[in-house]
Coordinates of N, CA, C and O in Angstrom, one line a residue:
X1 N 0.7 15.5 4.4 CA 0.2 14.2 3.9 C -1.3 14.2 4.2 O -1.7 14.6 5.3
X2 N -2.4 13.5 3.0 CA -3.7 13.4 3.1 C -4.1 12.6 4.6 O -5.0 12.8 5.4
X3 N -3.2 11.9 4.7 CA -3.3 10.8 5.8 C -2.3 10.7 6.7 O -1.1 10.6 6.4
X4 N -2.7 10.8 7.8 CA -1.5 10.3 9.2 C -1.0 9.4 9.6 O -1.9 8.6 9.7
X5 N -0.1 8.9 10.0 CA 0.1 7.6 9.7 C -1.1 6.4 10.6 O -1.4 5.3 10.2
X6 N -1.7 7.3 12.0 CA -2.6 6.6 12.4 C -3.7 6.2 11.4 O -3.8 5.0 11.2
X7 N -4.7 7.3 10.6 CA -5.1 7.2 9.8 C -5.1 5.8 8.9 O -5.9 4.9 8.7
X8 N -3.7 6.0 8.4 CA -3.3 4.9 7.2 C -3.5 3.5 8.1 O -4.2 2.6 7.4
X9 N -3.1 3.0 9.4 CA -2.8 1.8 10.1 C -4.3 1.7 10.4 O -4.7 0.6 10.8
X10 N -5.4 3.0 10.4 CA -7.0 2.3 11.0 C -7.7 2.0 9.4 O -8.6 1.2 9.2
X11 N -7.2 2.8 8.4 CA -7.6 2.4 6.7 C -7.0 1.3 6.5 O -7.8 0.7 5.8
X12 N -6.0 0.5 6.6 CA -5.3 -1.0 6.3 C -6.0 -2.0 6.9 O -6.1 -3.2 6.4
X13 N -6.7 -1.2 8.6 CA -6.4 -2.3 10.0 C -8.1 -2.5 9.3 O -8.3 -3.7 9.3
X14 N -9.2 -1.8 8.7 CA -10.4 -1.6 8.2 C -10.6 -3.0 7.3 O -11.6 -3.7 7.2
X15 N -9.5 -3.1 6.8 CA -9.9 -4.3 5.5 C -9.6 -5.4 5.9 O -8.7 -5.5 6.8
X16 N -10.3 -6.6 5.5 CA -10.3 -7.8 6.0 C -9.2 -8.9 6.2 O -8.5 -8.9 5.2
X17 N -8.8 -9.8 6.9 CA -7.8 -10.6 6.9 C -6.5 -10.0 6.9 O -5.7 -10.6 6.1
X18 N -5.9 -8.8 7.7 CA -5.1 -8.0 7.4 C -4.0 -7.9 8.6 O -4.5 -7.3 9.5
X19 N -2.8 -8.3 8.9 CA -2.1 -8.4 9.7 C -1.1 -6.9 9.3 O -0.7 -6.5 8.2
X20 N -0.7 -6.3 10.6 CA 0.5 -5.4 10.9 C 1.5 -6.0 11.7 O 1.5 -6.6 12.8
X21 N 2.4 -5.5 10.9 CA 3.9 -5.3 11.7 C 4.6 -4.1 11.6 O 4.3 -3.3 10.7
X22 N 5.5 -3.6 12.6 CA 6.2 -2.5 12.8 C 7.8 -3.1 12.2 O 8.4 -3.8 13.1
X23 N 8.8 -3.0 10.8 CA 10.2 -3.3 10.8 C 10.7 -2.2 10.1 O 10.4 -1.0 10.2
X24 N 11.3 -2.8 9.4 CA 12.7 -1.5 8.5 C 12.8 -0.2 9.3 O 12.7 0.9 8.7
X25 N 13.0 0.0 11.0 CA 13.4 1.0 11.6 C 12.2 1.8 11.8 O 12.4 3.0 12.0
X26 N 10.9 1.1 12.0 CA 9.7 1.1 12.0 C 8.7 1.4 11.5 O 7.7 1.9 12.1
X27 N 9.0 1.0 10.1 CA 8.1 1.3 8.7 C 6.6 0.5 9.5 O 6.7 -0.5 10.2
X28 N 5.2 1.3 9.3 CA 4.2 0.3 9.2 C 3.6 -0.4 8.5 O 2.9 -0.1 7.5
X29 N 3.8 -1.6 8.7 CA 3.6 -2.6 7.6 C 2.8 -3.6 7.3 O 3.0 -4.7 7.7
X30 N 1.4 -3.2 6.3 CA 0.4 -4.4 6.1 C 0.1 -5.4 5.0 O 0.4 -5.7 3.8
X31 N -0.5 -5.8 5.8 CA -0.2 -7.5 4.9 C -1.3 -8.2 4.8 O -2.0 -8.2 5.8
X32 N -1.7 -8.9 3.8 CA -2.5 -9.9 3.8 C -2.0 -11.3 3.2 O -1.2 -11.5 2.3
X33 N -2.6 -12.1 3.9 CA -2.3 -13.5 4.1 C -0.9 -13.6 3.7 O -0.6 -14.3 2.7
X34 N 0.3 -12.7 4.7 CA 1.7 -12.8 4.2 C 1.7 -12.0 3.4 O 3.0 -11.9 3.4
X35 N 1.4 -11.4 2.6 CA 2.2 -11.1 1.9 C 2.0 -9.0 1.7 O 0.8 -8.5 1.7
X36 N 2.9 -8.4 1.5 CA 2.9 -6.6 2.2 C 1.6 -6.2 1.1 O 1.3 -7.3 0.6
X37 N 1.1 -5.3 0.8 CA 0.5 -4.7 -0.1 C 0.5 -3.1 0.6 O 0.3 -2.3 -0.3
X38 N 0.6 -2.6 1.8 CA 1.2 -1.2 2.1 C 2.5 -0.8 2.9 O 3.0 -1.6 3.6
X39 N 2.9 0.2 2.8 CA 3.8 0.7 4.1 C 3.6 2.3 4.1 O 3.1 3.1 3.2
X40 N 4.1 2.5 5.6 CA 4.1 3.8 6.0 C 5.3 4.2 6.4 O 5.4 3.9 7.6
X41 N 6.4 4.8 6.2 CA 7.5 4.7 6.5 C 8.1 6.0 6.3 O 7.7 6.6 5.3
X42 N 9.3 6.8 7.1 CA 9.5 7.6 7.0 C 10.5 7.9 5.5 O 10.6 9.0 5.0
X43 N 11.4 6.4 4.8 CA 11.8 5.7 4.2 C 13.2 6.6 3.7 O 13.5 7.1 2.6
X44 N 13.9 6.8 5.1 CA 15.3 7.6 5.2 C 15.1 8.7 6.3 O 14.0 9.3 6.4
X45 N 16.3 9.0 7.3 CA 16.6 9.6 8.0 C 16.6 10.7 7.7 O 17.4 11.1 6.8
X46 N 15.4 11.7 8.7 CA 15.1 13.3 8.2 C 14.0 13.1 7.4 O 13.8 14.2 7.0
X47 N 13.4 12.5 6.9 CA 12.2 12.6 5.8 C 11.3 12.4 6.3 O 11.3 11.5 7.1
X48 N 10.0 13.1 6.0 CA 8.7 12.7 6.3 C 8.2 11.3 5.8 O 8.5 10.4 4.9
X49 N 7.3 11.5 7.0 CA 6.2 9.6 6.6 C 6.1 10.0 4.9 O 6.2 11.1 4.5
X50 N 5.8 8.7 4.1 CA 5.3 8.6 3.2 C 4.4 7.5 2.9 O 4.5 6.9 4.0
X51 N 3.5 6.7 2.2 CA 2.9 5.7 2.1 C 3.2 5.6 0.9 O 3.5 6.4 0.0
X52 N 3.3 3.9 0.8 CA 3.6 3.3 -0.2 C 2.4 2.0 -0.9 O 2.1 1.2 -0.1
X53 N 2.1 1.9 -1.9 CA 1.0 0.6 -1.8 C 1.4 -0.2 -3.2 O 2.2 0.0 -4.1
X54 N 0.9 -0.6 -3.1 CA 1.0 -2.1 -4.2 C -0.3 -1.1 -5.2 O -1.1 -0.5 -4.6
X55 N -0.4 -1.2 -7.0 CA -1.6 -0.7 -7.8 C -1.1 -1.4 -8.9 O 0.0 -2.0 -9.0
X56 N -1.9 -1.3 -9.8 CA -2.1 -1.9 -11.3 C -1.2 -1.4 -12.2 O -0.9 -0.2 -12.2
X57 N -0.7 -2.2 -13.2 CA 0.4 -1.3 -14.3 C -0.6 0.5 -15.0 O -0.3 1.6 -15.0
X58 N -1.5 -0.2 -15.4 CA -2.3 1.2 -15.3 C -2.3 2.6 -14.4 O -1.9 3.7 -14.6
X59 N -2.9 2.0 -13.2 CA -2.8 2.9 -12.5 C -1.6 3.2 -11.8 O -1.7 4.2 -11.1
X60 N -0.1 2.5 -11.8 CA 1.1 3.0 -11.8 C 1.1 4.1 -12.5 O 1.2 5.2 -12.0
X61 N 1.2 3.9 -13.6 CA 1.3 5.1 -15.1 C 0.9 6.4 -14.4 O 1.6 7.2 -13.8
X62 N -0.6 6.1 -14.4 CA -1.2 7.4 -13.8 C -1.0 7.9 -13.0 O -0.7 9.1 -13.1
X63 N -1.0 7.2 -11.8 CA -0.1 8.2 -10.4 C 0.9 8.5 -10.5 O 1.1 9.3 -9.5
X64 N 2.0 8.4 -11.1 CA 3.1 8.5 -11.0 C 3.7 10.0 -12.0 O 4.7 10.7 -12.1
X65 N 2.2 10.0 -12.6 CA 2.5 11.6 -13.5 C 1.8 12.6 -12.3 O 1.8 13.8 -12.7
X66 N 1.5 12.4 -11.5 CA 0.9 13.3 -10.6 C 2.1 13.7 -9.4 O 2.8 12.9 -8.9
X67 N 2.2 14.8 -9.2 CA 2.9 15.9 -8.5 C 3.1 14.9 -7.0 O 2.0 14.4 -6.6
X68 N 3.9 14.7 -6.4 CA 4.2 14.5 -5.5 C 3.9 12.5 -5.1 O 3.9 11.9 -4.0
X69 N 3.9 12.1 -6.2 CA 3.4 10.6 -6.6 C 4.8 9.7 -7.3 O 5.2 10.0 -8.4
X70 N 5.2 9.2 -6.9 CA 6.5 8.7 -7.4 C 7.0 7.2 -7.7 O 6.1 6.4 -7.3
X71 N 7.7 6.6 -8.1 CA 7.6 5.1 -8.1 C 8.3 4.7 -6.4 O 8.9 5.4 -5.7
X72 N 8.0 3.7 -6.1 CA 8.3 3.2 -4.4 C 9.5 2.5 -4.4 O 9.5 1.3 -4.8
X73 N 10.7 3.3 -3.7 CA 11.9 2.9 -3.8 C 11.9 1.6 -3.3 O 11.2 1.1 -2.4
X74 N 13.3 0.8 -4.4 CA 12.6 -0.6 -3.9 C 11.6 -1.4 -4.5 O 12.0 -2.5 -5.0
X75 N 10.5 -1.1 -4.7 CA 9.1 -2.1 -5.3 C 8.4 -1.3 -6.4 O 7.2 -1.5 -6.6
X76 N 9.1 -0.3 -7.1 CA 8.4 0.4 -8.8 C 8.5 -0.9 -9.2 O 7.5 -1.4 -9.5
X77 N 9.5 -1.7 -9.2 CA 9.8 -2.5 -10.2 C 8.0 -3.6 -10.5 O 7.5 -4.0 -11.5
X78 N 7.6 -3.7 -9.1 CA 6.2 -4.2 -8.9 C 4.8 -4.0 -9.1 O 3.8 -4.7 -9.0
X79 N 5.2 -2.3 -9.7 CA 4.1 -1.2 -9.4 C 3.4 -0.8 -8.2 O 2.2 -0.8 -7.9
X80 N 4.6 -0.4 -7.5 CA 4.1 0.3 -6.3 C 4.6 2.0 -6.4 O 5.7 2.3 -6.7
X81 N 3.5 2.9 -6.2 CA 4.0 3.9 -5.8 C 4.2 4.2 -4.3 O 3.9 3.5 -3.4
X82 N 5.0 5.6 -4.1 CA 5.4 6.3 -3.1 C 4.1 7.4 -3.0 O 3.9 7.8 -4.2
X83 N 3.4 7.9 -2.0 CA 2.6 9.3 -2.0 C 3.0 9.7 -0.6 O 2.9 9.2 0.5
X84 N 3.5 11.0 -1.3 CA 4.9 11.9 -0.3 C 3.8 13.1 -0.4 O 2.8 13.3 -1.1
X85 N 4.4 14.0 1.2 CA 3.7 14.8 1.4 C 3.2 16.2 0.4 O 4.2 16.7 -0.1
X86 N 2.2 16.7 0.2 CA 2.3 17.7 -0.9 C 1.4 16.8 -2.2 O 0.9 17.5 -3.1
X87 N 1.2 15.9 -2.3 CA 0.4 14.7 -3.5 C -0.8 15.5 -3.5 O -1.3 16.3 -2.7
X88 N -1.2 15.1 -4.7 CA -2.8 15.6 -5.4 C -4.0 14.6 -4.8 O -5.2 14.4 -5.2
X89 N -3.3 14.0 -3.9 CA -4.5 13.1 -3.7 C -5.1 13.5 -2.1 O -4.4 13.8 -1.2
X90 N -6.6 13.3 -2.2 CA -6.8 13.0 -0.6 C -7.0 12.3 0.5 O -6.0 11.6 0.9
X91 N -7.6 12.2 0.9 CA -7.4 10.8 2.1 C -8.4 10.1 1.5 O -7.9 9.1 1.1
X92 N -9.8 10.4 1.1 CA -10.3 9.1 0.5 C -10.2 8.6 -0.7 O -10.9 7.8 -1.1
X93 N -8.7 9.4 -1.6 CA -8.5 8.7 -2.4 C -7.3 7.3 -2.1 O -7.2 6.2 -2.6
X94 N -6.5 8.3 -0.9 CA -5.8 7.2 -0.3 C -6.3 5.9 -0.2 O -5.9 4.8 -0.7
X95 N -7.3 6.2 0.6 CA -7.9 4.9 0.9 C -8.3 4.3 0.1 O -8.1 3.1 0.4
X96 N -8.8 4.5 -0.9 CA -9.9 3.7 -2.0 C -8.3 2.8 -2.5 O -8.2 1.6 -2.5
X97 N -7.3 3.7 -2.8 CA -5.6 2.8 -3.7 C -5.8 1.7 -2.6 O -6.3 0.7 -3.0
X98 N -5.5 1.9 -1.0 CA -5.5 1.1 0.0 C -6.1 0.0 -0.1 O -5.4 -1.0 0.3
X99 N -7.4 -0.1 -0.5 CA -8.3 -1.1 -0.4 C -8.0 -1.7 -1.5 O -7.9 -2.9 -1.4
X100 N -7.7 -1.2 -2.7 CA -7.2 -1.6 -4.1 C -6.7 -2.6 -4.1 O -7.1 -3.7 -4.4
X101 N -4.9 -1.8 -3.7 CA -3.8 -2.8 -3.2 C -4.2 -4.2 -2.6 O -3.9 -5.3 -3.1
X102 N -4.9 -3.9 -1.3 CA -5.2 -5.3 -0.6 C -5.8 -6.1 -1.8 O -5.1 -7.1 -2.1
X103 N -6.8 -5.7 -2.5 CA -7.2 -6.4 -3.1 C -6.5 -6.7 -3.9 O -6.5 -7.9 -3.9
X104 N -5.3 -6.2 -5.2 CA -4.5 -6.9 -5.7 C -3.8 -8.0 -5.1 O -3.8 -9.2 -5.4
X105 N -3.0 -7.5 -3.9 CA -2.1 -9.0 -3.2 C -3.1 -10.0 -2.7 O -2.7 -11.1 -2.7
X106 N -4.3 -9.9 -2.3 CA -5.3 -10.9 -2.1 C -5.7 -11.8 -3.3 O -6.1 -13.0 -3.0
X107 N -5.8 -11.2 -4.6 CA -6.3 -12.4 -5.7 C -4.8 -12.6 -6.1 O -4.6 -12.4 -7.3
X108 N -4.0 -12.8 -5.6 CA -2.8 -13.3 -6.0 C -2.1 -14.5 -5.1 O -1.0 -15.1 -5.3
X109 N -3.2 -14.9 -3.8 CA -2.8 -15.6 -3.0 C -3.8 -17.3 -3.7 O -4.6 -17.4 -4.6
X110 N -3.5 -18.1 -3.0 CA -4.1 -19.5 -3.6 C -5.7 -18.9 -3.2 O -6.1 -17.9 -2.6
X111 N -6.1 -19.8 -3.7 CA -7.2 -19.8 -3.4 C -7.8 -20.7 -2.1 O -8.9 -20.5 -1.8
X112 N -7.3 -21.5 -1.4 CA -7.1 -22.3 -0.2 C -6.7 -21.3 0.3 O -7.5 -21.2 1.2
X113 N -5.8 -20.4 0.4 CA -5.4 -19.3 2.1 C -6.9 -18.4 1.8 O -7.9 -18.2 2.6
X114 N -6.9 -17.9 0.7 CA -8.0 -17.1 0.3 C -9.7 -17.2 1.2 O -10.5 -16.3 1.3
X115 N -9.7 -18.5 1.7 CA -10.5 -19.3 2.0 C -10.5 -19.4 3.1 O -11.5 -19.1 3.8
X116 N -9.6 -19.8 3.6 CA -9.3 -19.5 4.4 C -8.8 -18.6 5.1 O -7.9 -18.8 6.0
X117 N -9.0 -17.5 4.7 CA -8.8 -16.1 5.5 C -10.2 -15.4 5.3 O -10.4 -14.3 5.9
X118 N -10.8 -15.8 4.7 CA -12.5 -15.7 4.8 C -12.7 -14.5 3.5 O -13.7 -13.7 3.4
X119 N -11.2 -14.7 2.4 CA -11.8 -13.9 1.5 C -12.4 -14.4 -0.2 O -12.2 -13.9 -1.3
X120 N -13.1 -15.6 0.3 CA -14.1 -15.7 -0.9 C -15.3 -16.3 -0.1 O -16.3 -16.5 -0.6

């Protein structure tokens, strides 16, 4: 994997107004103002970490034709992918989706939490 899972949790913990939790058997889990936009999760017994993030119907399309890039069991339906160990991507591409994502589930919140979470 481009990214470790520490890695992934100091690239999430980097962006603003961003809370973690540890659940689903201790997936890492980030959030802004409520609501997930990544996870880190082994996501099944015996399998490696994987990261999962919230992206654009576009850029769904695209990653998901890339080697080791898959839809995110659970939340494709949302356009989220999975990036499983072995992916064409590297850590600062990771990151850049990372920052992405936040920013998708962030212009999706009111604009009053927005505001109050100090992101306009």
């Amino acid at each position: 994997m481009a990214l470790s899972r520490a890695e992934f949790d100091a690239a999430c913990a980097a962006l603003p107004a961003t809370t973690h939790v540890e659940q689903w058997g201790g997936a890492s889990v980030w959030k802004v103002g409520g609501k997930i936009f990544a996870i880190c999760s082994s996501w099944g017994e015996g399998a490696n970490d994987a990261i999962a993030f919230k992206c654009s119907d576009l850029t769904y399309r695209i990653l998901t034709e890339l080697p080791g890039v898959v839809p995110a069991p659970y939340l494709a339906r949302a356009s989220w992918v999975q990036v499983r160990a072995g992916a064409e991507l590297d850590a600062e591409d990771i990151r850049a989706h990372l920052a992405e994502a936040h920013r998708l589930v962030a212009a999706k919140l009111t604009r009053a939490l927005r505001r109050d979470l100090g992101l306009e």
